[in-house]
Amino acid sequence: MASNARGGAVAVHPYHQGGPALTGAELMAANPYRPWPARITSITELTATEKLFEFRFIDDAIRDAFCHAPGQFVELSLFGVGEAPISISSSPTKKGFIELCVRRAGRFTERLHRMQCGETVGIRGPFGRGFPLEAMRGHDVLLVAGGLGIAPLRSLINNIHDCRSEFGKVTIIYGSRNPQEVMFRHQFEMWRHRKDFDLYLTVDHADDTWDGEEGLVTKPFEHLEIDAANTFGALCGPPVMYRFVVQEMRKKGIPYDRIYMSFERHMKCGVGKCGHCQVGHQYCCIDGPVFNYWEAKNIQGSM
Amino acid sequence: MLYRVIDRADVPSLVAAFMERYEVVAPVRRGEKYVFEAVSDFDEIALDYPTTIASPKKYFLPATETLFAFDARENAVTDYVDEVRPRVLFGVHACDINGIMNLNSVFNDPRYPDPYYRAHEDATLIVGVSCTPTDTCFCHLMDSEEARPGYDLFLNAIGDRYLVSIGSVTAANILESACDVREATDADRAAFRAATRARQRAFNPAIPDVQEIPMLMDAFHEDAFWDELGGRCLSCNACASVCPTCYCFDIRDTLDPGAETGRRERVWDACTSPQFAMVAGGHNFRATPAARVRHRMYHKLNGFLATHDRSLCVGCGRCAAACKVDISPIAVLEFFERKGADDGE
Ligand code: SF4
Ligand code: SF4
């Protein structure tokens, strides 16, 4: 219903240039579909199919205003190819850049994998509800990642690492199919020799380069000792993994509403409209992508 | 709500007054059917129409809309201008006004307001008109037979007059300048009441009034009924395109000839399309037609209600008319009714 008639050309990004300092919310408020130019500042090959990209927003105000929570995602634009939702892999404690871990798996990611440092992309976000970091403080945390699921969990892991004393015992289980697919291997190797984390790296199929465990990501649960009443679970991985890992966490006695998981869906708009990421009555892009197990049980078709 | 009475004979001058400042879109007859279209003369308008093939949602959410223009070589956005046209939707039924209200609550969500939708909304006046239900209408079962807010004017037919509810100053001014507006008499009020009762009696009694629909959608979520119903879906998306409250879209880039510049567009999409819930790497979260039809019905009859406190389906019956294999919320209501008739045995 119109309060008055106006027409012709309407600019749909009325703000920003020269405006006051922007918060993340204000960035979104004006036009949530607007990608901001960002430059690729570093590319690291993680595996044969995965690369870690570091991006910096070109506009100072945007770079300073951007803040995210572990578990949130951005929409990455390659103009002419399209957009893709990608979870943020870097920790919010590190300002000025964001890291995205991208598997080469289609037209969009093929193109991104061919890009070089110094090239420009568009980024909008951050979107969604991440892991409940504030609630986790002061507690033990059990993190379980399968395959590419390490990408969003790495943001949480690194965040915890940067304020380690604020958390209790932190256990990380990270399962891959084979040793070649283990990402961030250097970082994990380094942590294995420290007391910060209890680290379990598993592969479904080991070879002679492997000195970790062999078996499914649920295997370490056999000898895991946790203080269930004081523990938060966090998991991310391929869809088939969730049911099994959640079962193990429940067997250990972690409460329904302290098991947090990140859902993978194709968020196209990121702002609760386009419908692609709907699960039951929820939108992964605004209600999730991180849900606790209690919420997930109440969402039709979630698991 | 403020209301006044005008004569039917005054309506052409009301339309003419709108035409001075706005494009007027109204129901128009096309063969046996009716469609919303821009008109240039009152005589083109079929104000006593049963229902239109498609809803008027395209005036808020165009089938293709440019979000911005870009330069693909520089990987940069070049322009954000959206064209909107001041427009009057003249002769919208209550179900469609409620449908637009549902779209409003999605697109004007204060956390993520959609500036494109808002631009269309701000430039659009809505003039509602009362109706007589068709065989596929069930708005009364979806709490949508009455438009409460959501219009600038609403014309309630009472014989050779209209009782006009007035929702905005802009519309009030135009109404006053164009028509001989008078206070309602007791006879007008009685006629309004009689017209409302006649409409209530005119609904198709074969469409069952089922209580607790949202709860039933959860309770029967795993029933074999969904395979039977959804199994025959042709994935044609006709239901979604005619529906006043299907608002899902895809976002895609379209390159200009030469592939140096282009536009990012949003285009209508539907959860009944096979690839709708597919993610990178190829996993499809709703791989079968049955899963997709169930999801569409779930969102229409339960999911939206859980988050917006209103049924998303407004009972316009368009999808029932559009679907070649008889899939619609009516079929779902009939299923629930059969289940109830089984006596739980
Ligand atoms: S689901 Fe069908 S009956 Fe309900 S509003 Fe949409 S088109 Fe109308
Ligand atoms: S439900 Fe009917 S109209 Fe909708 S996509 Fe399936 S066959 Fe087409």
mmCIF file with all atom_site columns, C-alpha atoms in Angstrom, chain B residues 12-119:
data_model
loop_
_atom_site.group_PDB
_atom_site.id
_atom_site.type_symbol
_atom_site.label_atom_id
_atom_site.label_alt_id
_atom_site.label_comp_id
_atom_site.label_asym_id
_atom_site.label_entity_id
_atom_site.label_seq_id
_atom_site.pdbx_PDB_ins_code
_atom_site.Cartn_x
_atom_site.Cartn_y
_atom_site.Cartn_z
_atom_site.occupancy
_atom_site.B_iso_or_equiv
_atom_site.pdbx_formal_charge
_atom_site.auth_seq_id
_atom_site.auth_comp_id
_atom_site.auth_asym_id
_atom_site.auth_atom_id
_atom_site.pdbx_PDB_model_num
ATOM 1   C CA . PRO B 1 12  ? -15.625 5.127   -14.032 1.00 0.00 ? 12  PRO B CA 1
ATOM 2   C CA . SER B 1 13  ? -14.754 8.625   -12.841 1.00 0.00 ? 13  SER B CA 1
ATOM 3   C CA . LEU B 1 14  ? -12.782 7.134   -9.923  1.00 0.00 ? 14  LEU B CA 1
ATOM 4   C CA . VAL B 1 15  ? -10.761 5.050   -12.397 1.00 0.00 ? 15  VAL B CA 1
ATOM 5   C CA . ALA B 1 16  ? -10.315 8.091   -14.645 1.00 0.00 ? 16  ALA B CA 1
ATOM 6   C CA . ALA B 1 17  ? -8.999  10.085  -11.683 1.00 0.00 ? 17  ALA B CA 1
ATOM 7   C CA . PHE B 1 18  ? -6.441  7.368   -10.918 1.00 0.00 ? 18  PHE B CA 1
ATOM 8   C CA . MET B 1 19  ? -5.395  7.263   -14.560 1.00 0.00 ? 19  MET B CA 1
ATOM 9   C CA . GLU B 1 20  ? -4.362  10.899  -14.418 1.00 0.00 ? 20  GLU B CA 1
ATOM 10  C CA . ARG B 1 21  ? -1.476  10.044  -12.118 1.00 0.00 ? 21  ARG B CA 1
ATOM 11  C CA . TYR B 1 22  ? -1.000  6.297   -12.239 1.00 0.00 ? 22  TYR B CA 1
ATOM 12  C CA . GLU B 1 23  ? -0.851  3.301   -14.474 1.00 0.00 ? 23  GLU B CA 1
ATOM 13  C CA . VAL B 1 24  ? -4.044  1.382   -13.688 1.00 0.00 ? 24  VAL B CA 1
ATOM 14  C CA . VAL B 1 25  ? -3.825  -2.415  -13.608 1.00 0.00 ? 25  VAL B CA 1
ATOM 15  C CA . ALA B 1 26  ? -7.121  -4.274  -13.365 1.00 0.00 ? 26  ALA B CA 1
ATOM 16  C CA . PRO B 1 27  ? -8.850  -7.591  -14.106 1.00 0.00 ? 27  PRO B CA 1
ATOM 17  C CA . VAL B 1 28  ? -9.537  -7.948  -17.807 1.00 0.00 ? 28  VAL B CA 1
ATOM 18  C CA . ARG B 1 29  ? -11.410 -10.683 -19.641 1.00 0.00 ? 29  ARG B CA 1
ATOM 19  C CA . ARG B 1 30  ? -9.354  -12.937 -21.976 1.00 0.00 ? 30  ARG B CA 1
ATOM 20  C CA . GLY B 1 31  ? -11.596 -15.513 -23.631 1.00 0.00 ? 31  GLY B CA 1
ATOM 21  C CA . GLU B 1 32  ? -13.119 -17.546 -20.823 1.00 0.00 ? 32  GLU B CA 1
ATOM 22  C CA . LYS B 1 33  ? -10.575 -16.376 -18.280 1.00 0.00 ? 33  LYS B CA 1
ATOM 23  C CA . TYR B 1 34  ? -9.409  -13.227 -16.532 1.00 0.00 ? 34  TYR B CA 1
ATOM 24  C CA . VAL B 1 35  ? -5.992  -11.656 -16.101 1.00 0.00 ? 35  VAL B CA 1
ATOM 25  C CA . PHE B 1 36  ? -4.495  -8.582  -14.425 1.00 0.00 ? 36  PHE B CA 1
ATOM 26  C CA . GLU B 1 37  ? -3.357  -6.113  -17.063 1.00 0.00 ? 37  GLU B CA 1
ATOM 27  C CA . ALA B 1 38  ? -2.710  -2.425  -17.575 1.00 0.00 ? 38  ALA B CA 1
ATOM 28  C CA . VAL B 1 39  ? -5.859  -0.747  -18.889 1.00 0.00 ? 39  VAL B CA 1
ATOM 29  C CA . SER B 1 40  ? -6.437  2.613   -20.522 1.00 0.00 ? 40  SER B CA 1
ATOM 30  C CA . ASP B 1 41  ? -10.214 2.793   -20.255 1.00 0.00 ? 41  ASP B CA 1
ATOM 31  C CA . PHE B 1 42  ? -12.747 1.845   -17.591 1.00 0.00 ? 42  PHE B CA 1
ATOM 32  C CA . ASP B 1 43  ? -14.687 -0.291  -20.074 1.00 0.00 ? 43  ASP B CA 1
ATOM 33  C CA . GLU B 1 44  ? -11.815 -2.773  -20.317 1.00 0.00 ? 44  GLU B CA 1
ATOM 34  C CA . ILE B 1 45  ? -12.191 -3.630  -16.638 1.00 0.00 ? 45  ILE B CA 1
ATOM 35  C CA . ALA B 1 46  ? -14.210 -6.678  -15.543 1.00 0.00 ? 46  ALA B CA 1
ATOM 36  C CA . LEU B 1 47  ? -14.830 -5.740  -11.931 1.00 0.00 ? 47  LEU B CA 1
ATOM 37  C CA . ASP B 1 48  ? -17.189 -8.655  -11.207 1.00 0.00 ? 48  ASP B CA 1
ATOM 38  C CA . TYR B 1 49  ? -14.589 -11.250 -12.181 1.00 0.00 ? 49  TYR B CA 1
ATOM 39  C CA . PRO B 1 50  ? -14.434 -14.680 -10.482 1.00 0.00 ? 50  PRO B CA 1
ATOM 40  C CA . THR B 1 51  ? -10.647 -14.999 -10.166 1.00 0.00 ? 51  THR B CA 1
ATOM 41  C CA . THR B 1 52  ? -7.652  -14.280 -12.392 1.00 0.00 ? 52  THR B CA 1
ATOM 42  C CA . ILE B 1 53  ? -5.349  -16.959 -13.803 1.00 0.00 ? 53  ILE B CA 1
ATOM 43  C CA . ALA B 1 54  ? -2.320  -15.500 -12.031 1.00 0.00 ? 54  ALA B CA 1
ATOM 44  C CA . SER B 1 55  ? -2.081  -13.332 -8.937  1.00 0.00 ? 55  SER B CA 1
ATOM 45  C CA . PRO B 1 56  ? -0.982  -9.684  -9.000  1.00 0.00 ? 56  PRO B CA 1
ATOM 46  C CA . LYS B 1 57  ? 2.309   -10.503 -7.218  1.00 0.00 ? 57  LYS B CA 1
ATOM 47  C CA . LYS B 1 58  ? 4.352   -9.654  -10.311 1.00 0.00 ? 58  LYS B CA 1
ATOM 48  C CA . TYR B 1 59  ? 3.727   -5.959  -9.630  1.00 0.00 ? 59  TYR B CA 1
ATOM 49  C CA . PHE B 1 60  ? 5.686   -6.318  -6.388  1.00 0.00 ? 60  PHE B CA 1
ATOM 50  C CA . LEU B 1 61  ? 8.037   -9.090  -7.370  1.00 0.00 ? 61  LEU B CA 1
ATOM 51  C CA . PRO B 1 62  ? 8.554   -9.059  -11.156 1.00 0.00 ? 62  PRO B CA 1
ATOM 52  C CA . ALA B 1 63  ? 9.233   -12.421 -12.804 1.00 0.00 ? 63  ALA B CA 1
ATOM 53  C CA . THR B 1 64  ? 12.684  -11.043 -13.691 1.00 0.00 ? 64  THR B CA 1
ATOM 54  C CA . GLU B 1 65  ? 14.167  -8.086  -11.863 1.00 0.00 ? 65  GLU B CA 1
ATOM 55  C CA . THR B 1 66  ? 17.582  -6.524  -12.226 1.00 0.00 ? 66  THR B CA 1
ATOM 56  C CA . LEU B 1 67  ? 19.374  -6.138  -8.901  1.00 0.00 ? 67  LEU B CA 1
ATOM 57  C CA . PHE B 1 68  ? 22.299  -4.276  -10.432 1.00 0.00 ? 68  PHE B CA 1
ATOM 58  C CA . ALA B 1 69  ? 24.487  -3.964  -13.472 1.00 0.00 ? 69  ALA B CA 1
ATOM 59  C CA . PHE B 1 70  ? 28.133  -5.024  -13.414 1.00 0.00 ? 70  PHE B CA 1
ATOM 60  C CA . ASP B 1 71  ? 31.325  -4.911  -15.383 1.00 0.00 ? 71  ASP B CA 1
ATOM 61  C CA . ALA B 1 72  ? 32.630  -8.464  -15.645 1.00 0.00 ? 72  ALA B CA 1
ATOM 62  C CA . ARG B 1 73  ? 36.171  -7.431  -16.659 1.00 0.00 ? 73  ARG B CA 1
ATOM 63  C CA . GLU B 1 74  ? 36.625  -5.282  -13.551 1.00 0.00 ? 74  GLU B CA 1
ATOM 64  C CA . ASN B 1 75  ? 34.470  -7.582  -11.375 1.00 0.00 ? 75  ASN B CA 1
ATOM 65  C CA . ALA B 1 76  ? 32.627  -4.502  -10.175 1.00 0.00 ? 76  ALA B CA 1
ATOM 66  C CA . VAL B 1 77  ? 29.080  -3.259  -9.774  1.00 0.00 ? 77  VAL B CA 1
ATOM 67  C CA . THR B 1 78  ? 28.308  -0.274  -11.986 1.00 0.00 ? 78  THR B CA 1
ATOM 68  C CA . ASP B 1 79  ? 24.691  0.651   -11.303 1.00 0.00 ? 79  ASP B CA 1
ATOM 69  C CA . TYR B 1 80  ? 21.931  -0.007  -8.775  1.00 0.00 ? 80  TYR B CA 1
ATOM 70  C CA . VAL B 1 81  ? 18.969  1.777   -10.287 1.00 0.00 ? 81  VAL B CA 1
ATOM 71  C CA . ASP B 1 82  ? 15.611  0.009   -10.278 1.00 0.00 ? 82  ASP B CA 1
ATOM 72  C CA . GLU B 1 83  ? 12.724  1.288   -12.410 1.00 0.00 ? 83  GLU B CA 1
ATOM 73  C CA . VAL B 1 84  ? 9.377   1.457   -10.666 1.00 0.00 ? 84  VAL B CA 1
ATOM 74  C CA . ARG B 1 85  ? 6.122   2.807   -11.999 1.00 0.00 ? 85  ARG B CA 1
ATOM 75  C CA . PRO B 1 86  ? 3.429   4.520   -9.930  1.00 0.00 ? 86  PRO B CA 1
ATOM 76  C CA . ARG B 1 87  ? 0.560   2.136   -10.243 1.00 0.00 ? 87  ARG B CA 1
ATOM 77  C CA . VAL B 1 88  ? -2.912  1.368   -8.977  1.00 0.00 ? 88  VAL B CA 1
ATOM 78  C CA . LEU B 1 89  ? -3.965  -2.255  -8.696  1.00 0.00 ? 89  LEU B CA 1
ATOM 79  C CA . PHE B 1 90  ? -7.676  -1.792  -9.196  1.00 0.00 ? 90  PHE B CA 1
ATOM 80  C CA . GLY B 1 91  ? -10.084 -4.559  -8.251  1.00 0.00 ? 91  GLY B CA 1
ATOM 81  C CA . VAL B 1 92  ? -8.006  -6.876  -6.066  1.00 0.00 ? 92  VAL B CA 1
ATOM 82  C CA . HIS B 1 93  ? -9.825  -9.570  -4.091  1.00 0.00 ? 93  HIS B CA 1
ATOM 83  C CA . ALA B 1 94  ? -9.344  -10.009 -0.346  1.00 0.00 ? 94  ALA B CA 1
ATOM 84  C CA . CYS B 1 95  ? -7.321  -13.208 -0.743  1.00 0.00 ? 95  CYS B CA 1
ATOM 85  C CA . ASP B 1 96  ? -4.772  -11.431 -2.935  1.00 0.00 ? 96  ASP B CA 1
ATOM 86  C CA . ILE B 1 97  ? -4.523  -8.488  -0.554  1.00 0.00 ? 97  ILE B CA 1
ATOM 87  C CA . ASN B 1 98  ? -3.781  -10.971 2.207   1.00 0.00 ? 98  ASN B CA 1
ATOM 88  C CA . GLY B 1 99  ? -1.268  -12.613 -0.118  1.00 0.00 ? 99  GLY B CA 1
ATOM 89  C CA . ILE B 1 100 ? 0.478   -9.274  -0.575  1.00 0.00 ? 100 ILE B CA 1
ATOM 90  C CA . MET B 1 101 ? 0.456   -8.815  3.210   1.00 0.00 ? 101 MET B CA 1
ATOM 91  C CA . ASN B 1 102 ? 2.274   -12.145 3.477   1.00 0.00 ? 102 ASN B CA 1
ATOM 92  C CA . LEU B 1 103 ? 4.858   -11.035 0.932   1.00 0.00 ? 103 LEU B CA 1
ATOM 93  C CA . ASN B 1 104 ? 5.234   -7.783  2.874   1.00 0.00 ? 104 ASN B CA 1
ATOM 94  C CA . SER B 1 105 ? 6.117   -9.649  6.022   1.00 0.00 ? 105 SER B CA 1
ATOM 95  C CA . VAL B 1 106 ? 8.869   -11.543 4.185   1.00 0.00 ? 106 VAL B CA 1
ATOM 96  C CA . PHE B 1 107 ? 10.310  -8.707  2.122   1.00 0.00 ? 107 PHE B CA 1
ATOM 97  C CA . ASN B 1 108 ? 9.909   -5.970  4.737   1.00 0.00 ? 108 ASN B CA 1
ATOM 98  C CA . ASP B 1 109 ? 11.386  -8.068  7.545   1.00 0.00 ? 109 ASP B CA 1
ATOM 99  C CA . PRO B 1 110 ? 12.992  -5.280  9.579   1.00 0.00 ? 110 PRO B CA 1
ATOM 100 C CA . ARG B 1 111 ? 16.202  -7.301  9.892   1.00 0.00 ? 111 ARG B CA 1
ATOM 101 C CA . TYR B 1 112 ? 16.666  -7.552  6.119   1.00 0.00 ? 112 TYR B CA 1
ATOM 102 C CA . PRO B 1 113 ? 14.335  -5.183  4.297   1.00 0.00 ? 113 PRO B CA 1
ATOM 103 C CA . ASP B 1 114 ? 14.393  -5.681  0.557   1.00 0.00 ? 114 ASP B CA 1
ATOM 104 C CA . PRO B 1 115 ? 14.817  -2.290  -1.128  1.00 0.00 ? 115 PRO B CA 1
ATOM 105 C CA . TYR B 1 116 ? 13.583  -3.453  -4.531  1.00 0.00 ? 116 TYR B CA 1
ATOM 106 C CA . TYR B 1 117 ? 10.346  -4.867  -3.190  1.00 0.00 ? 117 TYR B CA 1
ATOM 107 C CA . ARG B 1 118 ? 9.905   -1.776  -1.071  1.00 0.00 ? 118 ARG B CA 1
ATOM 108 C CA . ALA B 1 119 ? 10.304  0.511   -4.058  1.00 0.00 ? 119 ALA B CA 1
#
